[in-house]
PDB file of C-alpha atoms and ligand atoms in Angstrom:
ATOM      1  CA  MET Y  27      -0.015  -0.001  -0.107  1.00 87.00           C
ATOM      2  CA  ARG Y  28       1.348   3.440  -0.961  1.00 92.00           C
ATOM      3  CA  ILE Y  29      -0.563   6.418   0.368  1.00 92.00           C
ATOM      4  CA  ILE Y  30      -0.091  10.087   1.224  1.00 95.00           C
ATOM      5  CA  LEU Y  31      -1.682  11.696   4.214  1.00 94.00           C
ATOM      6  CA  ILE Y  32      -2.588  15.402   3.556  1.00 96.00           C
ATOM      7  CA  GLY Y  33      -4.210  17.878   6.102  1.00 95.00           C
ATOM      8  CA  PRO Y  34      -3.533  20.941   8.155  1.00 95.00           C
ATOM      9  CA  PRO Y  35      -0.918  21.014  10.962  1.00 91.00           C
ATOM     10  CA  GLY Y  36      -2.640  19.360  13.904  1.00 89.00           C
ATOM     11  CA  ALA Y  37      -5.046  17.229  11.769  1.00 92.00           C
ATOM     12  CA  GLY Y  38      -3.435  14.141  13.398  1.00 89.00           C
ATOM     13  CA  LYS Y  39      -1.432  12.876  10.609  1.00 89.00           C
ATOM     14  CA  GLY Y  40       1.346  11.562  12.805  1.00 86.00           C
ATOM     15  CA  THR Y  41      -0.870  10.019  15.352  1.00 84.00           C
ATOM     16  CA  GLN Y  42      -3.092   8.227  12.916  1.00 88.00           C
ATOM     17  CA  ALA Y  43      -0.284   7.160  10.823  1.00 86.00           C
ATOM     18  CA  ALA Y  44       1.059   5.385  13.846  1.00 82.00           C
ATOM     19  CA  ALA Y  45      -2.327   3.415  14.075  1.00 82.00           C
ATOM     20  CA  VAL Y  46      -2.296   2.661  10.294  1.00 82.00           C
ATOM     21  CA  LYS Y  47       1.331   1.232  10.637  1.00 80.00           C
ATOM     22  CA  SER Y  48       0.173  -1.114  13.408  1.00 79.00           C
ATOM     23  CA  ARG Y  49      -2.169  -2.780  11.004  1.00 79.00           C
ATOM     24  CA  PHE Y  50      -0.353  -2.479   7.709  1.00 80.00           C
ATOM     25  CA  PRO Y  51       3.364  -3.340   7.033  1.00 80.00           C
ATOM     26  CA  VAL Y  52       4.193   0.256   5.599  1.00 85.00           C
ATOM     27  CA  ASP Y  53       7.016   2.477   6.166  1.00 88.00           C
ATOM     28  CA  HIS Y  54       5.888   5.753   7.772  1.00 89.00           C
ATOM     29  CA  ILE Y  55       7.895   8.555   6.289  1.00 93.00           C
ATOM     30  CA  SER Y  56       7.418  11.986   7.969  1.00 93.00           C
ATOM     31  CA  THR Y  57       9.082  14.822   6.322  1.00 95.00           C
ATOM     32  CA  GLY Y  58       8.792  16.838   9.570  1.00 93.00           C
ATOM     33  CA  ASP Y  59      10.327  14.144  11.521  1.00 92.00           C
ATOM     34  CA  ILE Y  60      13.283  13.786   9.080  1.00 95.00           C
ATOM     35  CA  LEU Y  61      13.866  17.503   9.154  1.00 96.00           C
ATOM     36  CA  ARG Y  62      13.745  17.663  12.934  1.00 92.00           C
ATOM     37  CA  GLU Y  63      16.292  14.850  13.080  1.00 93.00           C
ATOM     38  CA  ASN Y  64      18.596  16.791  10.833  1.00 95.00           C
ATOM     39  CA  VAL Y  65      18.139  20.000  12.991  1.00 95.00           C
ATOM     40  CA  ARG Y  66      19.043  18.030  16.013  1.00 92.00           C
ATOM     41  CA  ALA Y  67      22.056  16.504  14.311  1.00 96.00           C
ATOM     42  CA  GLY Y  68      23.107  20.099  12.907  1.00 96.00           C
ATOM     43  CA  SER Y  69      23.393  18.707   9.385  1.00 96.00           C
ATOM     44  CA  PRO Y  70      23.628  21.467   6.512  1.00 95.00           C
ATOM     45  CA  LEU Y  71      20.038  20.528   5.695  1.00 95.00           C
ATOM     46  CA  GLY Y  72      19.093  20.888   9.190  1.00 96.00           C
ATOM     47  CA  ILE Y  73      20.715  24.222   9.642  1.00 96.00           C
ATOM     48  CA  GLU Y  74      19.086  25.616   6.251  1.00 96.00           C
ATOM     49  CA  ALA Y  75      15.652  24.123   7.180  1.00 96.00           C
ATOM     50  CA  LYS Y  76      15.491  25.456  10.860  1.00 95.00           C
ATOM     51  CA  LYS Y  77      14.813  29.007   9.915  1.00 93.00           C
ATOM     52  CA  PHE Y  78      11.826  28.174   7.957  1.00 94.00           C
ATOM     53  CA  MET Y  79      10.457  25.623  10.373  1.00 92.00           C
ATOM     54  CA  ASP Y  80      10.849  28.115  13.488  1.00 88.00           C
ATOM     55  CA  SER Y  81       8.912  30.685  11.608  1.00 86.00           C
ATOM     56  CA  GLY Y  82       6.108  28.196  10.430  1.00 87.00           C
ATOM     57  CA  THR Y  83       6.883  28.600   6.678  1.00 91.00           C
ATOM     58  CA  LEU Y  84       7.758  25.745   4.303  1.00 95.00           C
ATOM     59  CA  VAL Y  85      11.186  24.651   3.633  1.00 97.00           C
ATOM     60  CA  PRO Y  86      12.052  25.328  -0.196  1.00 97.00           C
ATOM     61  CA  ASP Y  87      10.633  22.517  -2.536  1.00 97.00           C
ATOM     62  CA  ALA Y  88      14.123  21.652  -4.003  1.00 96.00           C
ATOM     63  CA  LEU Y  89      15.608  20.671  -0.650  1.00 96.00           C
ATOM     64  CA  ILE Y  90      12.417  18.747   0.324  1.00 97.00           C
ATOM     65  CA  ILE Y  91      12.425  16.880  -3.044  1.00 96.00           C
ATOM     66  CA  GLU Y  92      15.985  15.915  -3.014  1.00 95.00           C
ATOM     67  CA  MET Y  93      15.514  14.642   0.627  1.00 95.00           C
ATOM     68  CA  MET Y  94      12.651  12.687  -0.319  1.00 95.00           C
ATOM     69  CA  ARG Y  95      14.217  11.182  -3.379  1.00 93.00           C
ATOM     70  CA  GLU Y  96      17.044   9.808  -1.130  1.00 92.00           C
ATOM     71  CA  ARG Y  97      14.463   8.496   1.457  1.00 92.00           C
ATOM     72  CA  LEU Y  98      12.121   6.887  -1.110  1.00 91.00           C
ATOM     73  CA  ALA Y  99      15.186   4.990  -2.679  1.00 87.00           C
ATOM     74  CA  LYS Y 100      15.687   3.349   0.596  1.00 85.00           C
ATOM     75  CA  ASN Y 101      11.873   2.260   0.967  1.00 78.00           C
ATOM     76  CA  SER Y 102      11.167  -1.266   1.400  1.00 68.00           C
ATOM     77  CA  ALA Y 103       8.969  -3.030  -1.162  1.00 65.00           C
ATOM     78  CA  ASP Y 104       6.023  -3.291   1.229  1.00 74.00           C
ATOM     79  CA  GLY Y 105       4.796   0.268   0.576  1.00 87.00           C
ATOM     80  CA  PHE Y 106       4.891   3.532   2.311  1.00 91.00           C
ATOM     81  CA  MET Y 107       2.835   6.216   3.976  1.00 92.00           C
ATOM     82  CA  LEU Y 108       4.004   9.742   3.427  1.00 95.00           C
ATOM     83  CA  ASP Y 109       2.982  12.259   6.134  1.00 93.00           C
ATOM     84  CA  GLY Y 110       3.592  15.862   5.468  1.00 94.00           C
ATOM     85  CA  PHE Y 111       4.826  15.470   1.865  1.00 97.00           C
ATOM     86  CA  PRO Y 112       3.857  16.515  -0.464  1.00 98.00           C
ATOM     87  CA  ARG Y 113       2.945  20.084   0.690  1.00 97.00           C
ATOM     88  CA  THR Y 114       2.862  21.960  -2.582  1.00 98.00           C
ATOM     89  CA  VAL Y 115       1.641  21.191  -6.077  1.00 97.00           C
ATOM     90  CA  ALA Y 116       5.305  21.381  -7.220  1.00 98.00           C
ATOM     91  CA  GLN Y 117       6.154  18.649  -4.618  1.00 98.00           C
ATOM     92  CA  ALA Y 118       3.197  16.517  -5.730  1.00 98.00           C
ATOM     93  CA  GLU Y 119       4.579  16.763  -9.530  1.00 97.00           C
ATOM     94  CA  ALA Y 120       7.956  15.643  -8.277  1.00 97.00           C
ATOM     95  CA  LEU Y 121       6.463  12.855  -6.315  1.00 97.00           C
ATOM     96  CA  ASP Y 122       4.470  11.669  -9.512  1.00 96.00           C
ATOM     97  CA  GLU Y 123       7.777  11.631 -11.342  1.00 95.00           C
ATOM     98  CA  LEU Y 124       9.523   9.671  -8.632  1.00 93.00           C
ATOM     99  CA  THR Y 125       6.902   7.139  -8.157  1.00 92.00           C
ATOM    100  CA  LYS Y 126       6.888   6.655 -11.986  1.00 93.00           C
ATOM    101  CA  GLU Y 127      10.703   6.240 -12.119  1.00 90.00           C
ATOM    102  CA  MET Y 128      10.544   3.681  -9.194  1.00 88.00           C
ATOM    103  CA  SER Y 129       7.366   2.005 -10.670  1.00 88.00           C
ATOM    104  CA  MET Y 130       5.486   2.490  -7.237  1.00 89.00           C
ATOM    105  CA  PRO Y 131       2.264   4.225  -8.170  1.00 92.00           C
ATOM    106  CA  LEU Y 132       0.329   5.732  -5.170  1.00 94.00           C
ATOM    107  CA  ASP Y 133      -2.931   4.013  -4.115  1.00 93.00           C
ATOM    108  CA  ALA Y 134      -4.686   6.876  -2.335  1.00 93.00           C
ATOM    109  CA  ALA Y 135      -4.261  10.465  -1.122  1.00 96.00           C
ATOM    110  CA  ILE Y 136      -6.104  10.831   2.258  1.00 94.00           C
ATOM    111  CA  LEU Y 137      -7.258  14.319   2.939  1.00 95.00           C
ATOM    112  CA  LEU Y 138      -7.709  14.740   6.961  1.00 95.00           C
ATOM    113  CA  GLU Y 139     -10.179  17.775   7.298  1.00 96.00           C
ATOM    114  CA  VAL Y 140     -10.407  19.828  10.352  1.00 96.00           C
ATOM    115  CA  PRO Y 141     -11.530  23.336  11.242  1.00 96.00           C
ATOM    116  CA  ASP Y 142      -8.837  25.922  11.870  1.00 95.00           C
ATOM    117  CA  GLU Y 143     -10.010  26.603  15.466  1.00 94.00           C
ATOM    118  CA  THR Y 144      -9.716  22.783  16.448  1.00 92.00           C
ATOM    119  CA  VAL Y 145      -6.078  22.865  15.039  1.00 93.00           C
ATOM    120  CA  VAL Y 146      -5.280  25.782  17.232  1.00 93.00           C
ATOM    121  CA  LYS Y 147      -6.707  24.165  20.223  1.00 89.00           C
ATOM    122  CA  ARG Y 148      -5.050  20.733  19.606  1.00 89.00           C
ATOM    123  CA  LEU Y 149      -1.583  22.145  18.911  1.00 92.00           C
ATOM    124  CA  CYS Y 150      -1.253  24.675  21.619  1.00 93.00           C
ATOM    125  CA  GLY Y 151      -1.763  21.881  24.102  1.00 93.00           C
ATOM    126  CA  ARG Y 152       0.496  19.320  22.147  1.00 91.00           C
ATOM    127  CA  ARG Y 153       3.508  18.065  23.904  1.00 94.00           C
ATOM    128  CA  VAL Y 154       6.214  15.830  22.261  1.00 93.00           C
ATOM    129  CA  CYS Y 155       8.776  13.587  23.858  1.00 94.00           C
ATOM    130  CA  SER Y 156      12.270  15.147  23.427  1.00 90.00           C
ATOM    131  CA  SER Y 157      13.680  11.651  23.110  1.00 92.00           C
ATOM    132  CA  CYS Y 158      11.333   9.130  21.515  1.00 91.00           C
ATOM    133  CA  GLY Y 159       8.961  11.634  19.603  1.00 87.00           C
ATOM    134  CA  ALA Y 160       5.796  10.113  21.382  1.00 89.00           C
ATOM    135  CA  ILE Y 161       2.955  12.634  21.173  1.00 87.00           C
ATOM    136  CA  PHE Y 162       0.750  13.826  24.233  1.00 92.00           C
ATOM    137  CA  HIS Y 163      -1.774  16.531  24.998  1.00 91.00           C
ATOM    138  CA  VAL Y 164      -2.156  18.535  28.040  1.00 94.00           C
ATOM    139  CA  THR Y 165      -5.863  17.864  28.400  1.00 90.00           C
ATOM    140  CA  GLY Y 166      -6.755  15.211  25.772  1.00 85.00           C
ATOM    141  CA  ASN Y 167      -3.909  12.781  26.326  1.00 89.00           C
ATOM    142  CA  PRO Y 168      -1.811  13.881  29.383  1.00 95.00           C
ATOM    143  CA  THR Y 169       1.354  12.034  30.489  1.00 97.00           C
ATOM    144  CA  ALA Y 170       0.876  10.055  33.671  1.00 97.00           C
ATOM    145  CA  VAL Y 171       3.605  12.176  35.381  1.00 96.00           C
ATOM    146  CA  GLU Y 172       3.403  15.971  34.381  1.00 95.00           C
ATOM    147  CA  GLY Y 173       6.195  16.735  31.906  1.00 95.00           C
ATOM    148  CA  ILE Y 174       7.584  13.133  31.664  1.00 97.00           C
ATOM    149  CA  CYS Y 175       7.245  10.803  28.686  1.00 97.00           C
ATOM    150  CA  ASP Y 176       5.079   7.630  29.502  1.00 96.00           C
ATOM    151  CA  VAL Y 177       7.021   5.711  27.008  1.00 96.00           C
ATOM    152  CA  CYS Y 178      10.670   6.401  27.833  1.00 96.00           C
ATOM    153  CA  SER Y 179      10.605   8.700  30.955  1.00 97.00           C
ATOM    154  CA  GLU Y 180      12.430  11.599  29.163  1.00 96.00           C
ATOM    155  CA  PRO Y 181      11.016  15.207  29.293  1.00 96.00           C
ATOM    156  CA  VAL Y 182       8.083  16.161  27.022  1.00 96.00           C
ATOM    157  CA  VAL Y 183       8.317  19.601  25.537  1.00 95.00           C
ATOM    158  CA  GLN Y 184       6.286  22.000  23.476  1.00 93.00           C
ATOM    159  CA  ARG Y 185       7.528  22.240  19.782  1.00 87.00           C
ATOM    160  CA  ASP Y 186       8.778  25.859  18.906  1.00 84.00           C
ATOM    161  CA  ASP Y 187       6.405  25.878  16.100  1.00 85.00           C
ATOM    162  CA  ASP Y 188       3.319  24.931  18.246  1.00 89.00           C
ATOM    163  CA  ARG Y 189       3.131  28.433  19.721  1.00 90.00           C
ATOM    164  CA  GLU Y 190      -0.254  30.098  18.817  1.00 91.00           C
ATOM    165  CA  GLU Y 191       1.275  32.972  16.330  1.00 91.00           C
ATOM    166  CA  VAL Y 192       3.257  30.304  14.571  1.00 91.00           C
ATOM    167  CA  ILE Y 193       0.298  27.890  14.379  1.00 93.00           C
ATOM    168  CA  ARG Y 194      -1.727  30.624  12.607  1.00 93.00           C
ATOM    169  CA  ARG Y 195       1.079  31.308  10.272  1.00 92.00           C
ATOM    170  CA  ARG Y 196       1.283  27.465   9.410  1.00 92.00           C
ATOM    171  CA  LEU Y 197      -2.478  27.426   8.887  1.00 95.00           C
ATOM    172  CA  SER Y 198      -2.259  30.254   6.324  1.00 95.00           C
ATOM    173  CA  VAL Y 199       0.596  28.531   4.515  1.00 94.00           C
ATOM    174  CA  TYR Y 200      -1.411  25.397   4.447  1.00 96.00           C
ATOM    175  CA  HIS Y 201      -4.546  27.077   2.917  1.00 97.00           C
ATOM    176  CA  ARG Y 202      -2.414  28.872   0.334  1.00 97.00           C
ATOM    177  CA  ASP Y 203       0.130  26.193  -0.657  1.00 97.00           C
ATOM    178  CA  THR Y 204      -1.207  22.693   0.511  1.00 97.00           C
ATOM    179  CA  ALA Y 205      -5.117  22.828   0.141  1.00 95.00           C
ATOM    180  CA  PRO Y 206      -4.689  23.092  -3.604  1.00 97.00           C
ATOM    181  CA  LEU Y 207      -3.558  19.409  -3.479  1.00 97.00           C
ATOM    182  CA  ALA Y 208      -7.052  18.290  -2.789  1.00 97.00           C
ATOM    183  CA  GLU Y 209      -7.945  19.444  -6.379  1.00 97.00           C
ATOM    184  CA  TYR Y 210      -4.721  17.912  -7.722  1.00 97.00           C
ATOM    185  CA  TYR Y 211      -5.572  14.359  -6.370  1.00 97.00           C
ATOM    186  CA  GLU Y 212      -9.310  14.651  -7.058  1.00 97.00           C
ATOM    187  CA  LYS Y 213      -8.304  15.039 -10.625  1.00 97.00           C
ATOM    188  CA  SER Y 214      -6.247  11.777 -10.668  1.00 94.00           C
ATOM    189  CA  GLY Y 215      -9.047   9.953  -8.693  1.00 95.00           C
ATOM    190  CA  LEU Y 216      -6.866   9.242  -5.722  1.00 96.00           C
ATOM    191  CA  LEU Y 217      -8.436  11.657  -3.158  1.00 96.00           C
ATOM    192  CA  ARG Y 218     -10.312  10.327  -0.145  1.00 94.00           C
ATOM    193  CA  ARG Y 219     -11.673  12.884   2.365  1.00 95.00           C
ATOM    194  CA  VAL Y 220     -11.880  11.936   6.072  1.00 94.00           C
ATOM    195  CA  ASP Y 221     -13.332  14.139   8.707  1.00 95.00           C
ATOM    196  CA  ALA Y 222     -10.530  14.535  11.269  1.00 94.00           C
ATOM    197  CA  SER Y 223     -12.361  16.356  13.972  1.00 92.00           C
ATOM    198  CA  GLY Y 224     -13.318  14.772  17.231  1.00 87.00           C
ATOM    199  CA  PRO Y 225     -11.468  12.161  19.361  1.00 85.00           C
ATOM    200  CA  PHE Y 226      -8.612  10.047  18.050  1.00 85.00           C
ATOM    201  CA  ASP Y 227     -10.810   6.823  18.104  1.00 89.00           C
ATOM    202  CA  ALA Y 228     -13.625   8.414  16.106  1.00 91.00           C
ATOM    203  CA  VAL Y 229     -11.096   9.607  13.407  1.00 91.00           C
ATOM    204  CA  LYS Y 230      -9.392   6.138  13.405  1.00 90.00           C
ATOM    205  CA  SER Y 231     -12.871   4.524  12.638  1.00 90.00           C
ATOM    206  CA  ARG Y 232     -13.548   6.904   9.774  1.00 91.00           C
ATOM    207  CA  LEU Y 233     -10.063   6.022   8.388  1.00 88.00           C
ATOM    208  CA  GLU Y 234     -10.967   2.293   8.785  1.00 85.00           C
ATOM    209  CA  SER Y 235     -14.287   3.021   6.777  1.00 84.00           C
ATOM    210  CA  ALA Y 236     -11.910   4.547   4.151  1.00 79.00           C
ATOM    211  CA  GLY Y 237      -9.925   1.303   3.873  1.00 72.00           C
ATOM    212  CA  LEU Y 238      -7.140   2.287   6.403  1.00 69.00           C
ATOM    213  CA  SER Y 239      -6.139   1.686   9.831  1.00 55.00           C
TER     214      SER Y 239
HETATM  215  P1  AMP S 316       5.363  18.816  10.426  1.00 70.75           P
HETATM  216  O1  AMP S 316       5.825  18.175  11.419  1.00 70.75           O
HETATM  217  O2  AMP S 316       4.847  17.954   9.325  1.00 70.75           O
HETATM  218  O3  AMP S 316       4.045  19.771  10.960  1.00 70.75           O
HETATM  219  O4  AMP S 316       6.388  19.805   9.749  1.00 70.75           O
HETATM  220  C1  AMP S 316       7.235  20.814  10.631  1.00 70.75           C
HETATM  221  C2  AMP S 316       7.682  21.886   9.700  1.00 70.75           C
HETATM  222  O5  AMP S 316       8.649  21.175   8.709  1.00 70.75           O
HETATM  223  C3  AMP S 316       6.656  22.515   8.607  1.00 70.75           C
HETATM  224  O6  AMP S 316       6.112  23.679   9.400  1.00 70.75           O
HETATM  225  C4  AMP S 316       7.681  22.970   7.548  1.00 70.75           C
HETATM  226  O7  AMP S 316       8.553  24.164   7.893  1.00 70.75           O
HETATM  227  C5  AMP S 316       8.655  21.775   7.394  1.00 70.75           C
HETATM  228  N1  AMP S 316       8.151  20.759   6.481  1.00 70.75           N
HETATM  229  C6  AMP S 316       7.741  19.606   6.794  1.00 70.75           C
HETATM  230  N2  AMP S 316       7.379  18.868   5.625  1.00 70.75           N
HETATM  231  C7  AMP S 316       7.519  19.755   4.588  1.00 70.75           C
HETATM  232  C8  AMP S 316       7.364  19.775   3.283  1.00 70.75           C
HETATM  233  N3  AMP S 316       6.809  18.748   2.500  1.00 70.75           N
HETATM  234  N4  AMP S 316       7.530  20.955   2.564  1.00 70.75           N
HETATM  235  C9  AMP S 316       8.197  21.947   3.062  1.00 70.75           C
HETATM  236  N5  AMP S 316       8.413  22.088   4.503  1.00 70.75           N
HETATM  237  C10 AMP S 316       8.090  20.970   5.232  1.00 70.75           C
END
């Protein structure tokens, strides 16, 4: 299975991807996670990407496309689930080329739809483990011990780009640059819309009805 997950920041792409992965043997590839690893490692890509990420804008297409070309070349034959890529029409066109070159056509583009104000509430309360990346929420899914990851006991933190003013910028970038992908994938017959508001389990069952998770 080869699918892409599209949706605004905070739509639950990362959390739902983890649920899908537990049922299907796919490689979960998150561009945000790869970029954050590069930032942590201080690589040239990480240093370049950080200024865009901190300000809530998109990292330039050329950098992202090259990064994904390398990552997809390492992909196992079982398929993949792309989370956070493509985010622009230029990236979608590049992905079409890549999947053609690799003879790995996409099966579906899942659009997780959620209102802006829900996104703001979700992201302001999101906390992420600084070590293993597990995701929590201060009210919706709190850690057992405040500030400490349930999985690996390291501190959980708020991402720099989960501050409200940055979230609002990320949302306007999403509407301008990424939302047009719905039309792009509708034209190719790959688009499946899923209502991503409400609790995790409700969204998970809607994904199941759409053939996933
Ligand atoms: P995410 O964790 O998916 O919300 O991504 C965090 C940040 O990484 C975004 O706000 C962008 O700055 C950057 N980023 C992730 N994926 C992409 C992409 N496909 N194109 C451009 N920038 C990206």
